[in-house]
XYZ file of C-alpha atoms in Angstrom:
784
model
C -100.529 40.040 100.584
C -99.461 43.985 100.153
C -103.197 44.882 100.641
C -102.996 42.979 104.113
C -99.860 44.757 105.172
C -100.917 47.979 104.459
C -104.064 47.403 106.558
C -102.134 46.475 109.567
C -99.731 49.364 109.186
C -102.766 51.712 109.257
C -104.214 50.088 112.315
C -100.638 50.270 114.081
C -100.669 54.173 113.289
C -104.055 54.724 114.452
C -103.278 53.106 117.827
C -100.305 55.269 118.193
C -102.149 58.311 117.681
C -104.987 57.558 120.142
C -102.859 56.466 122.926
C -101.520 59.918 124.227
C -105.187 61.051 124.800
C -106.449 58.042 126.553
C -107.572 58.363 130.373
C -104.283 58.522 132.610
C -106.320 56.619 135.126
C -105.990 53.532 133.027
C -101.797 53.722 133.249
C -100.849 55.874 136.009
C -101.001 53.214 138.747
C -98.699 53.398 141.799
C -96.424 50.481 140.340
C -95.074 52.586 137.574
C -94.775 55.699 139.921
C -91.259 57.686 139.283
C -91.108 58.917 142.894
C -90.386 56.780 146.101
C -93.373 56.747 148.347
C -91.665 54.544 151.304
C -88.872 52.279 152.213
C -89.650 49.108 153.825
C -86.642 47.305 155.793
C -86.598 43.504 156.413
C -84.311 41.185 158.091
C -82.622 43.272 160.375
C -82.556 42.017 164.221
C -80.135 44.359 166.147
C -79.776 47.349 163.827
C -82.424 49.828 164.175
C -84.707 50.923 161.026
C -83.343 54.583 161.634
C -79.795 53.499 161.516
C -80.297 51.702 158.132
C -82.111 54.711 156.796
C -79.518 57.164 157.763
C -76.976 55.164 155.706
C -79.325 55.357 152.468
C -78.709 57.481 149.779
C -82.084 57.713 148.603
C -85.120 58.683 150.523
C -88.923 59.030 150.390
C -89.952 61.604 147.822
C -86.928 61.141 145.742
C -86.942 60.077 142.073
C -86.043 56.365 141.589
C -82.457 56.273 140.682
C -80.653 53.142 140.125
C -77.122 54.875 140.857
C -78.356 56.183 144.137
C -79.737 52.571 144.944
C -76.386 50.958 144.033
C -74.669 53.610 146.250
C -76.792 52.792 149.199
C -75.886 49.190 148.873
C -72.308 50.173 148.637
C -72.315 52.344 152.055
C -74.695 49.611 153.884
C -71.782 47.071 153.174
C -69.048 49.428 154.233
C -70.772 49.742 157.696
C -69.567 46.285 158.595
C -73.070 45.464 160.019
C -74.236 43.478 157.230
C -73.211 40.142 155.568
C -75.652 40.855 152.501
C -77.812 43.524 151.463
C -80.361 43.702 148.611
C -82.766 46.667 147.600
C -85.732 45.772 145.351
C -88.521 47.898 143.988
C -91.975 47.082 144.961
C -94.317 49.455 143.004
C -93.504 52.997 144.537
C -91.752 51.579 147.400
C -88.074 50.195 148.128
C -87.657 47.124 149.822
C -84.201 46.962 151.763
C -83.483 43.366 152.709
C -80.419 43.034 155.169
C -78.613 39.766 156.809
C -76.838 41.124 159.644
C -73.356 40.067 160.461
C -73.123 38.055 163.703
C -72.115 39.577 166.853
C -68.669 38.084 168.418
C -69.233 36.653 171.951
C -65.918 35.256 172.582
C -62.612 35.300 171.119
C -60.346 32.439 171.673
C -57.074 30.953 170.665
C -56.166 27.164 170.283
C -52.798 25.388 169.532
C -50.586 28.332 170.752
C -47.755 27.447 173.068
C -44.872 29.733 172.060
C -46.978 32.857 172.305
C -49.560 33.240 174.818
C -53.114 34.166 174.606
C -52.720 37.791 176.334
C -50.082 38.349 173.582
C -52.184 37.354 170.494
C -55.272 39.236 172.033
C -53.313 42.245 172.043
C -52.235 41.792 168.341
C -55.682 41.222 167.082
C -58.254 44.040 166.273
C -61.420 41.875 166.924
C -62.957 41.975 170.485
C -65.724 40.578 172.258
C -69.185 42.420 171.499
C -67.962 43.353 168.348
C -69.397 42.946 164.757
C -67.861 40.128 162.875
C -66.638 41.118 159.405
C -64.776 38.843 157.190
C -62.256 41.531 156.189
C -61.224 42.204 159.725
C -60.702 38.517 160.652
C -58.651 37.973 157.483
C -56.589 41.000 158.535
C -56.085 39.691 162.132
C -55.345 36.299 160.755
C -52.469 38.005 158.746
C -51.322 39.813 161.944
C -51.110 36.632 163.919
C -49.047 34.942 160.903
C -46.672 38.062 160.962
C -46.182 37.949 164.791
C -45.258 34.110 164.605
C -42.770 34.672 161.619
C -41.212 37.726 163.516
C -40.355 34.880 165.860
C -39.047 32.502 163.269
C -42.208 30.236 163.027
C -42.603 30.568 159.044
C -44.292 27.357 158.863
C -47.089 28.631 161.123
C -51.078 28.204 159.777
C -54.054 30.025 161.362
C -57.512 29.156 160.578
C -60.192 31.364 161.815
C -63.498 29.272 162.750
C -66.956 30.357 163.889
C -69.037 28.560 166.282
C -72.732 29.858 165.847
C -74.743 30.684 168.781
C -78.446 31.688 169.270
C -79.517 35.067 168.373
C -77.190 35.759 165.461
C -74.082 35.498 167.880
C -70.679 33.373 167.445
C -67.522 32.485 169.108
C -64.706 33.128 167.117
C -61.647 30.779 167.456
C -58.180 31.183 165.792
C -56.894 27.687 165.362
C -53.135 27.891 165.392
C -50.749 25.199 163.975
C -47.176 26.674 164.986
C -45.215 24.153 163.066
C -41.977 24.743 164.738
C -39.346 27.172 164.633
C -37.516 27.925 161.474
C -33.812 28.658 161.697
C -31.065 30.100 159.681
C -29.275 27.191 158.338
C -26.707 29.046 156.269
C -25.168 32.477 155.658
C -23.114 33.210 152.672
C -20.883 36.194 151.637
C -19.944 37.247 148.005
C -17.121 39.699 147.096
C -15.567 39.544 150.439
C -11.720 39.577 149.451
C -10.404 41.226 152.541
C -12.331 39.298 155.217
C -13.372 35.738 155.542
C -16.876 34.619 155.776
C -16.261 33.575 159.349
C -15.065 37.249 160.172
C -18.224 38.705 158.720
C -20.378 36.150 160.314
C -19.159 37.433 163.635
C -20.114 41.127 162.683
C -23.705 40.487 162.003
C -26.239 39.741 164.618
C -28.000 37.048 162.728
C -26.515 33.849 163.767
C -26.635 30.133 162.137
C -28.337 27.723 164.361
C -25.929 25.432 166.162
C -27.169 22.610 168.257
C -24.289 22.316 170.466
C -24.572 26.167 171.124
C -28.246 25.909 172.038
C -28.233 29.169 174.120
C -27.383 31.374 170.893
C -29.824 34.154 170.256
C -30.881 35.558 166.842
C -30.980 32.272 164.999
C -34.091 32.860 163.289
C -34.807 34.897 160.244
C -36.107 38.294 160.466
C -36.455 40.947 157.625
C -35.851 43.764 159.870
C -32.811 42.215 161.452
C -31.488 41.427 157.985
C -31.492 45.118 156.938
C -29.854 45.778 160.221
C -26.997 43.229 159.484
C -26.611 44.951 156.213
C -25.839 47.999 158.082
C -23.609 46.372 160.439
C -21.585 45.067 157.473
C -21.314 48.606 155.939
C -20.220 50.131 159.374
C -17.682 47.323 159.989
C -15.963 47.898 156.514
C -16.060 51.566 156.931
C -14.473 50.981 160.264
C -11.744 49.216 158.629
C -10.564 51.387 155.910
C -13.033 50.564 153.011
C -14.587 54.272 152.740
C -16.227 53.239 149.136
C -17.712 50.103 150.439
C -21.163 49.173 149.325
C -23.424 46.371 150.485
C -25.007 45.404 147.128
C -27.674 42.907 148.471
C -28.968 41.018 151.236
C -31.452 38.600 150.742
C -33.040 35.465 152.320
C -34.151 32.280 150.603
C -36.532 29.686 152.321
C -36.582 26.067 151.551
C -39.811 25.501 152.573
C -39.609 21.952 153.967
C -39.854 21.132 157.728
C -36.417 20.474 158.367
C -35.248 23.196 156.061
C -34.727 26.946 157.039
C -33.420 30.191 155.612
C -30.204 30.818 153.600
C -29.108 34.383 154.034
C -26.866 35.868 151.159
C -24.899 39.153 151.354
C -23.039 40.599 148.465
C -20.238 43.049 149.011
C -18.493 45.583 146.806
C -15.498 46.462 149.122
C -13.371 49.112 146.914
C -9.773 50.016 148.131
C -8.634 50.183 151.564
C -7.506 53.696 152.719
C -4.897 54.728 154.970
C -5.036 58.466 156.201
C -2.472 60.544 154.905
C -3.175 63.948 156.486
C -5.512 65.367 159.316
C -6.146 68.996 159.775
C -8.590 71.018 161.897
C -9.779 74.316 160.459
C -10.929 77.099 162.745
C -11.411 79.933 160.260
C -12.233 83.006 162.117
C -13.373 81.347 165.430
C -11.474 82.416 168.564
C -10.589 78.929 169.567
C -7.305 76.991 170.913
C -6.278 74.843 168.099
C -4.042 72.621 170.395
C -6.909 71.758 172.448
C -8.942 71.058 169.477
C -6.208 68.954 167.962
C -5.855 66.718 171.138
C -9.361 65.540 170.863
C -9.252 64.300 167.212
C -9.359 60.582 167.201
C -8.005 60.026 163.539
C -4.265 60.030 163.306
C -1.894 60.092 160.312
C -0.836 56.706 159.126
C -3.947 54.979 160.711
C -6.227 52.836 158.733
C -9.273 55.004 158.053
C -11.990 54.745 160.412
C -15.441 56.096 159.942
C -16.475 55.774 163.283
C -13.387 57.715 164.653
C -14.400 60.378 162.183
C -17.822 60.611 163.789
C -16.331 60.348 167.228
C -13.765 63.286 165.983
C -16.846 65.605 165.028
C -18.625 65.015 168.288
C -15.558 65.585 170.547
C -14.698 68.648 168.498
C -18.166 70.079 168.682
C -18.068 69.493 172.360
C -14.770 71.194 172.805
C -15.630 74.125 170.741
C -18.831 74.610 172.884
C -16.671 74.460 176.124
C -14.319 77.046 174.795
C -17.442 79.253 174.385
C -18.379 78.698 170.890
C -21.890 77.284 171.642
C -23.202 76.862 168.097
C -20.338 75.323 166.527
C -20.824 73.154 163.523
C -18.022 70.842 162.425
C -18.087 69.330 159.013
C -15.379 66.715 158.105
C -14.188 66.878 154.409
C -12.621 63.374 153.134
C -10.338 63.625 149.813
C -9.664 60.241 148.601
C -6.870 59.007 146.228
C -8.150 55.675 145.161
C -4.980 54.805 143.151
C -2.628 55.408 146.273
C -5.148 54.141 148.822
C -4.813 57.306 150.757
C -7.130 60.013 152.036
C -6.841 63.292 153.763
C -9.177 64.590 156.548
C -10.233 68.064 157.352
C -12.340 69.201 160.017
C -13.882 72.614 159.255
C -15.223 74.446 162.268
C -17.513 77.206 161.738
C -20.365 79.110 163.366
C -23.670 77.329 162.710
C -27.100 78.866 162.693
C -28.301 80.094 166.313
C -30.592 77.838 167.671
C -32.797 77.817 170.706
C -34.843 74.767 172.209
C -38.434 75.268 171.579
C -39.680 72.177 173.480
C -38.538 69.050 174.846
C -40.246 65.938 174.055
C -39.604 62.495 175.704
C -40.719 59.312 174.345
C -40.091 55.612 175.228
C -40.715 55.969 178.920
C -43.770 53.915 179.588
C -42.689 53.452 183.180
C -40.517 56.267 184.293
C -42.388 59.526 185.158
C -41.544 62.557 182.712
C -40.471 64.545 185.903
C -37.798 62.032 186.688
C -36.202 62.371 183.296
C -36.750 66.069 183.007
C -34.990 66.825 186.404
C -31.784 65.175 185.072
C -31.636 67.013 181.937
C -31.065 70.507 183.484
C -31.888 71.885 179.979
C -35.083 74.036 179.513
C -37.261 75.411 176.865
C -36.054 78.599 175.765
C -32.061 77.738 176.284
C -29.655 78.140 173.727
C -29.040 74.760 172.107
C -25.795 73.602 173.371
C -24.283 70.269 172.539
C -22.053 70.239 175.589
C -25.345 70.568 177.989
C -26.990 67.942 175.768
C -24.110 65.412 176.090
C -24.087 66.187 179.750
C -27.799 65.504 180.116
C -27.128 62.280 178.124
C -24.529 61.110 180.520
C -26.865 61.718 183.677
C -29.643 59.956 182.023
C -27.366 57.042 181.266
C -25.898 57.066 184.946
C -29.389 56.563 186.403
C -29.107 52.934 184.732
C -33.003 52.933 183.936
C -32.505 52.837 180.193
C -30.660 50.416 177.882
C -30.310 53.415 175.526
C -30.447 57.104 175.499
C -30.728 59.272 172.243
C -31.020 62.947 171.692
C -32.833 63.815 168.431
C -33.360 67.349 166.932
C -36.469 68.090 164.893
C -37.412 71.499 163.239
C -39.145 73.963 165.443
C -41.961 76.385 164.558
C -39.101 78.888 163.269
C -35.727 78.307 161.678
C -33.904 79.421 164.860
C -36.029 76.985 167.006
C -35.438 73.126 167.367
C -37.373 70.657 169.193
C -35.425 68.221 171.424
C -36.616 64.690 171.328
C -35.127 62.324 174.059
C -35.734 59.012 173.039
C -35.174 56.304 175.966
C -35.281 52.590 175.918
C -36.388 51.373 179.408
C -34.778 48.232 180.639
C -35.220 46.131 183.924
C -34.237 48.147 186.859
C -35.097 45.591 189.414
C -32.469 42.999 190.197
C -32.597 39.792 192.224
C -29.275 37.905 192.782
C -28.023 34.681 194.151
C -24.321 34.238 194.924
C -22.493 31.092 196.381
C -18.926 30.719 197.124
C -16.483 28.435 198.947
C -13.999 29.839 201.802
C -11.717 27.859 203.741
C -13.015 29.477 206.858
C -16.750 29.942 206.188
C -17.068 26.748 203.488
C -20.311 27.392 201.796
C -21.393 31.095 201.604
C -24.820 32.379 200.160
C -26.620 35.413 199.775
C -30.165 36.752 198.139
C -30.387 40.377 197.234
C -33.481 42.276 195.902
C -33.294 45.632 194.613
C -34.950 48.297 192.506
C -33.665 51.344 191.129
C -36.594 53.110 189.892
C -39.500 52.124 192.393
C -42.988 53.310 191.098
C -41.247 54.920 188.006
C -40.341 57.888 190.458
C -36.747 57.083 190.669
C -37.072 55.955 194.337
C -34.139 53.473 195.166
C -34.731 50.326 197.367
C -33.009 47.446 198.271
C -33.319 44.409 200.668
C -30.576 41.751 200.878
C -29.932 38.787 203.181
C -26.771 36.736 203.586
C -26.527 33.200 205.132
C -23.439 31.113 205.876
C -22.410 28.516 208.490
C -20.959 31.600 210.153
C -22.718 34.837 209.321
C -26.393 36.101 208.913
C -27.446 39.507 207.712
C -30.555 41.483 206.688
C -30.356 45.164 205.349
C -33.160 47.230 204.098
C -32.653 50.798 202.467
C -34.507 53.245 200.646
C -33.469 56.555 199.038
C -35.452 59.474 197.329
C -32.815 61.257 195.189
C -35.010 64.461 194.983
C -36.530 65.014 198.279
C -39.243 67.632 198.099
C -38.645 68.052 194.404
C -35.286 69.392 195.304
C -31.613 67.960 194.225
C -30.952 66.643 197.753
C -31.206 63.038 198.320
C -32.820 61.471 201.521
C -32.279 57.815 202.455
C -33.083 55.543 205.350
C -31.178 52.237 206.223
C -32.311 49.380 208.810
C -29.790 46.622 209.451
C -29.367 43.597 211.549
C -26.547 41.096 211.532
C -24.939 38.245 213.423
C -21.750 36.801 212.751
C -20.039 33.624 214.233
C -16.457 34.755 214.165
C -15.312 31.904 216.647
C -13.183 30.056 213.652
C -11.420 33.368 212.864
C -11.453 35.388 216.201
C -13.097 33.353 218.848
C -16.339 35.517 219.286
C -19.888 36.002 218.242
C -21.574 39.382 217.527
C -24.731 40.952 216.730
C -25.670 44.337 215.534
C -29.077 46.219 215.292
C -29.341 49.632 213.977
C -30.444 52.330 211.310
C -28.967 55.181 209.752
C -30.417 58.632 207.837
C -28.458 59.764 204.833
C -28.627 62.905 202.752
C -26.490 64.062 199.734
C -26.286 66.618 197.192
C -24.247 67.670 193.991
C -21.450 70.150 193.980
C -20.939 70.140 190.468
C -21.373 67.958 187.335
C -18.945 65.284 188.525
C -18.725 65.716 192.346
C -21.178 65.270 195.239
C -21.376 65.141 198.935
C -23.126 62.679 201.207
C -23.843 63.049 204.951
C -24.937 60.152 207.210
C -25.994 59.527 211.001
C -25.761 55.878 212.210
C -26.976 54.403 215.413
C -26.363 50.997 216.375
C -26.870 48.490 219.332
C -24.177 45.685 219.228
C -23.214 42.894 221.477
C -20.010 40.728 221.554
C -20.711 37.231 223.295
C -19.883 33.675 222.960
C -16.267 34.154 224.220
C -14.564 31.267 226.019
C -11.816 32.579 228.455
C -10.118 29.501 228.301
C -9.690 29.942 224.327
C -9.880 33.652 223.284
C -7.141 36.040 223.297
C -6.817 39.220 225.495
C -7.921 41.449 222.803
C -10.925 39.472 222.274
C -11.892 39.148 225.978
C -11.568 42.940 226.311
C -14.488 43.358 223.947
C -17.056 41.065 225.437
C -20.280 42.928 226.279
C -22.970 45.211 225.013
C -22.323 48.737 223.500
C -23.791 51.491 221.566
C -22.405 53.299 218.526
C -23.327 56.835 217.371
C -21.372 58.061 214.601
C -21.547 60.705 211.634
C -19.933 60.139 208.180
C -19.260 62.419 205.315
C -18.307 61.208 201.869
C -17.005 63.336 199.008
C -17.399 61.365 195.756
C -15.778 62.366 192.155
C -17.389 60.398 189.182
C -16.664 60.895 185.596
C -17.234 57.257 184.261
C -18.660 56.815 180.832
C -21.061 54.301 182.086
C -22.048 53.405 185.608
C -22.910 49.613 184.896
C -19.860 48.612 182.791
C -17.398 51.690 182.503
C -14.752 51.513 180.031
C -13.169 54.914 180.654
C -13.026 57.362 183.380
C -12.363 57.866 187.017
C -14.518 57.389 190.200
C -12.932 58.313 193.484
C -14.296 58.669 197.112
C -12.985 60.184 200.330
C -14.831 59.081 203.404
C -14.525 60.353 206.792
C -16.264 58.966 210.098
C -16.214 60.307 213.623
C -17.957 58.190 216.443
C -18.432 59.620 219.633
C -21.670 61.705 219.862
C -22.931 59.462 222.466
C -22.391 55.996 222.714
C -19.534 54.030 223.697
C -17.389 53.967 220.548
C -14.961 56.811 220.360
C -12.820 57.079 217.134
C -12.097 58.961 213.952
C -11.470 56.974 210.651
C -10.803 57.973 207.084
C -10.774 55.960 204.013
C -9.778 56.742 200.474
C -11.192 54.707 197.156
C -10.576 55.123 193.467
C -11.398 53.273 190.299
C -9.612 54.191 187.107
C -10.661 52.502 183.622
C -8.611 52.758 180.432
C -9.939 51.379 177.341
C -7.863 49.327 174.516
C -8.635 48.173 170.999
C -11.759 50.160 170.672
C -13.041 49.503 174.287
C -12.877 45.737 173.660
C -10.216 45.487 176.340
C -10.614 47.507 179.783
C -7.769 47.954 182.179
C -9.131 48.726 185.731
C -6.837 50.114 188.335
C -8.271 50.156 191.645
C -6.811 51.493 195.273
C -8.445 51.652 198.511
C -6.725 52.579 201.760
C -8.059 53.537 205.471
C -6.872 54.142 208.784
C -8.830 54.567 211.995
C -7.696 56.088 215.381
C -8.980 55.858 218.827
C -10.250 59.007 220.403
C -10.545 57.571 224.054
C -12.078 54.154 224.475
C -10.751 50.919 222.465
C -11.759 50.793 219.024
C -14.736 48.287 218.704
C -13.872 44.985 216.804
C -16.699 45.526 214.613
C -15.065 48.821 213.257
C -11.482 47.669 212.688
C -10.469 46.583 209.218
C -10.952 43.070 208.282
C -9.929 42.161 204.649
C -10.200 39.421 202.376
C -12.466 37.326 200.003
C -13.936 39.812 197.775
C -11.947 42.671 199.191
C -8.636 40.874 198.686
C -8.940 37.839 196.494
C -6.769 34.628 197.212
C -7.455 35.037 200.957
C -10.209 34.139 203.212
C -12.608 36.537 204.727
C -10.678 38.282 207.789
C -7.903 36.134 206.764
C -4.993 38.764 206.586
C -4.116 41.460 209.083
C -3.161 41.518 212.884
C -3.537 37.969 214.498
C -3.281 37.285 218.264
C -2.689 33.783 219.987
C -5.468 32.617 222.250
C -5.338 30.528 225.212
C -6.164 27.357 222.954
C -2.882 28.119 221.079
C -5.109 28.991 217.941
C -4.846 32.452 216.167
C -7.523 34.955 216.496
C -7.914 37.537 213.960
C -8.419 40.730 215.717
C -8.403 43.385 212.717
C -6.231 46.227 211.707
C -6.282 49.905 212.079
C -4.548 50.797 208.573
C -4.753 48.889 205.338
C -3.771 49.570 201.944
C -4.900 47.524 198.966
C -4.698 47.731 195.258
C -6.141 46.012 192.232
C -4.714 45.805 188.454
C -7.438 43.815 186.285
C -7.970 43.507 182.739
C -11.188 42.358 181.226
C -11.001 41.164 177.546
C -12.992 39.085 175.107
C -12.123 35.363 174.727
C -12.541 34.922 170.921
C -16.189 33.986 171.128
C -19.104 35.835 169.342
C -19.977 39.129 171.256
C -23.420 38.091 171.615
C -22.613 34.967 173.719
C -21.522 37.658 176.309
C -18.892 35.777 177.677
C -15.293 37.559 178.571
C -12.411 36.881 180.383
C -10.564 38.621 183.186
C -7.009 38.346 184.831
C -6.105 40.281 188.049
C -3.714 40.977 190.681
C -4.482 42.221 194.286
C -1.891 43.411 196.306
C -1.403 45.321 199.772
C -1.568 44.972 203.588
C -3.569 45.226 206.783
C -1.757 46.271 209.913
C -1.867 48.251 213.206
C -3.405 47.020 216.436
C -3.415 48.060 220.265
C -3.626 44.421 221.298
C -0.542 44.714 223.336
C -2.184 47.018 225.692
C -4.099 44.178 227.730
C -6.529 45.872 230.054
C -6.183 45.383 233.641
C -7.872 42.376 235.315
C -7.752 40.091 232.196
C -5.920 36.674 232.708
C -2.984 36.646 230.364
C -2.800 33.650 227.900
C -1.482 30.333 229.128
C -1.451 31.856 232.603
C -0.473 28.317 234.020
C 2.465 28.056 231.872
C 4.046 31.370 233.379
C 3.525 33.325 229.897
C 3.139 36.951 230.240
C 0.685 37.658 227.537
C -0.358 36.345 224.067
C 1.711 36.568 221.000
C 0.635 39.160 218.567
C 1.550 38.801 214.748
C 1.138 42.188 213.111
C 3.017 42.757 209.970
C 3.253 45.601 207.176
C 4.719 43.089 204.752
C 3.088 43.345 201.515
C 0.841 40.435 200.429
C -0.227 39.666 196.679
C -2.348 37.385 194.563
C -2.944 36.701 191.249
C -5.958 35.176 189.340
C -8.225 34.766 186.561
C -11.778 34.397 185.744
C -14.625 33.964 183.284
C -17.538 36.250 183.334
C -20.873 35.267 181.310
C -23.859 37.633 180.834
C -26.088 34.551 180.661
C -29.990 34.073 180.095
C -30.062 33.593 183.831
C -28.026 36.637 184.978
C -24.343 37.635 185.376
C -22.220 34.781 186.136
C -18.782 35.106 187.530
C -16.365 32.276 188.318
C -12.768 33.035 189.355
C -9.832 31.331 190.700
C -6.939 33.183 192.730
C -3.865 32.183 194.184
C -1.696 34.088 196.872
C 1.879 34.637 195.833
C 2.951 36.722 198.772
C 1.609 35.727 202.326
C 2.535 35.530 205.990
C 2.424 32.459 207.806
C -0.602 33.519 209.744
C -2.836 34.244 206.752
C -5.875 32.433 205.683
C -6.548 31.657 201.845
C -9.424 31.233 199.660
C -8.974 29.722 196.014
C -12.275 29.884 194.374
C -15.348 32.065 194.082
C -18.561 31.637 192.071
C -21.788 34.026 191.719
C -24.923 34.285 189.658
C -27.817 36.829 189.551
C -30.718 37.847 187.374
C -32.815 41.017 186.829
C -36.437 41.437 186.784
């Protein structure tokens, strides 16, 4: 046995010794070459060979390398072009076998009703004629689900399906099962010892679903809104004296059932409630007037601490210091707390901050409004010293445009320490408005009107409006357009065209028609005041007069006439908000002279003023309004259309043309003949009615008071038959009284989903026997 093993071992050693010297032709066939001699590609239909070769990490002439082959497979997969990739060795060649991903022909959505196809198509990344990849479709699937959940559909399911077509193409369909909205069914608070759950529910924006109040918004869960609610709670506590408050947690739990919903939980650590013990303004070495600075501070000794008033005081102190020439003022509030006593001291330190200049102004958020429209209102330019007063004025001007729901100015570091980039962030809102109104009058019965306006036409700041009103007694059509910056200059230019017809027989025994136009221009005098000029020409016709019924004043006005007049209007306006003002004054002085050609010859002056005073943190607003005017003949009789007819919306509680001089007609009925002088005042208070603020409902109480008087009706023109001539009466009785009229009323204002709605009732408490009344008015409008 041992001998056999020895023989076998010798033979093996002999073979190993001879192998290296054998002919290489016998073992060096191409199948075992270490160099790649060629690359063969199989399975590709649309992708060119050259494209695939460009992604290979190994090429002809390279040594066979398993790591390079693996990397090539990885790179080819990453292109998204292929569903499968394999690389095999065949002799000295590499064989690359690919299975291409299909080409998407159409992307469709099925089962979606709450979100339309266009919105979903914008959300997904896949498009027609794009290569299909599982990763991209899975990502889009998650995007669709997130979009639905953002709108409260947490039971939504989305299933992507492929419909295979010839030539390796597919139709991609996202099948959506929306599953119904998931609402917030409960909101809980923990640690709130000073405020009830109901108080805090009114603070946050998310609301519990209530079937009786179906129009409530924000009744679905939104994670971003939950964080916003957390911040709202913190601000509420800081506003009410809790300087150390912490909102420890804000979480949401979902029941998961079809009938279930979200339960929101807020955990609060209130801390002590503080009262302001002392307030001081420290100006240091600055050359400022302390009394003027102290006047703008909103925090007072003995007040409950309010962080929002501290922020407001900082802003107002900064602006006041800037107004006094301290352009680079920096205000730092220091709050020293005494938790044991529940008191704190506030010191506003004013010092000169770093001198900074505006390097660049960036505008974001204006998808529709042109940059030039915004920049021309800033009146702040690159290279200017950064001045908070100018920034605040720019903010006010942009807000006054009423193009944006919010206007924010933010500072970002510039290219150097003394430079700042000013970012103007705007959120655009609807600037078009279509409104419908309907009212009831004891004279005109049902009154309706439609108005269509656009304040930012084509995003260029053009203002256009067309409105029409229709009732059993009056019809009118008006069109106007205004370019606020004509030829790029801060001078406005406008055009008006109007036509109206009135059946005044019930009130004044005549019909009237008017067709005309006007051209307007205007410019600013300073930050708060402006001057406007207008030329008007109109052809007018008074007709439909029955000599057996009408009064002499009306008879004297029959026929056609031409009016040519110029008007100048001075306006002062420092309102904080042009749409819903809470503080400030707006006043106008208007003069008109008619007689530059035409038949009308008179001079008129009118004054208007609106003053707003806020109370209770601007939740209650007092409006004081005054209007007065006088018109004086310069030759001919003053036309009826130019006299003052007041009532309805200009004097609530009275019908249109319901107060002022009256004259008895031949039919023993009174005709309203208009007054030459009027003075009307209004006191109105708008206030919350105890409902959540997001409902948009508020109340109003008001009183209108004033008078309309003055007439030349006693001067009956010659040739006119006197009233009741057959009875021997010399002329008609004229009723003209300066006595005060007054009315009181109340109303409800609802910012509804359909537009602003107002319902008011008023009652005259002081009136003359000849006055005509109107008790109710209703109007509704919407924006687009």
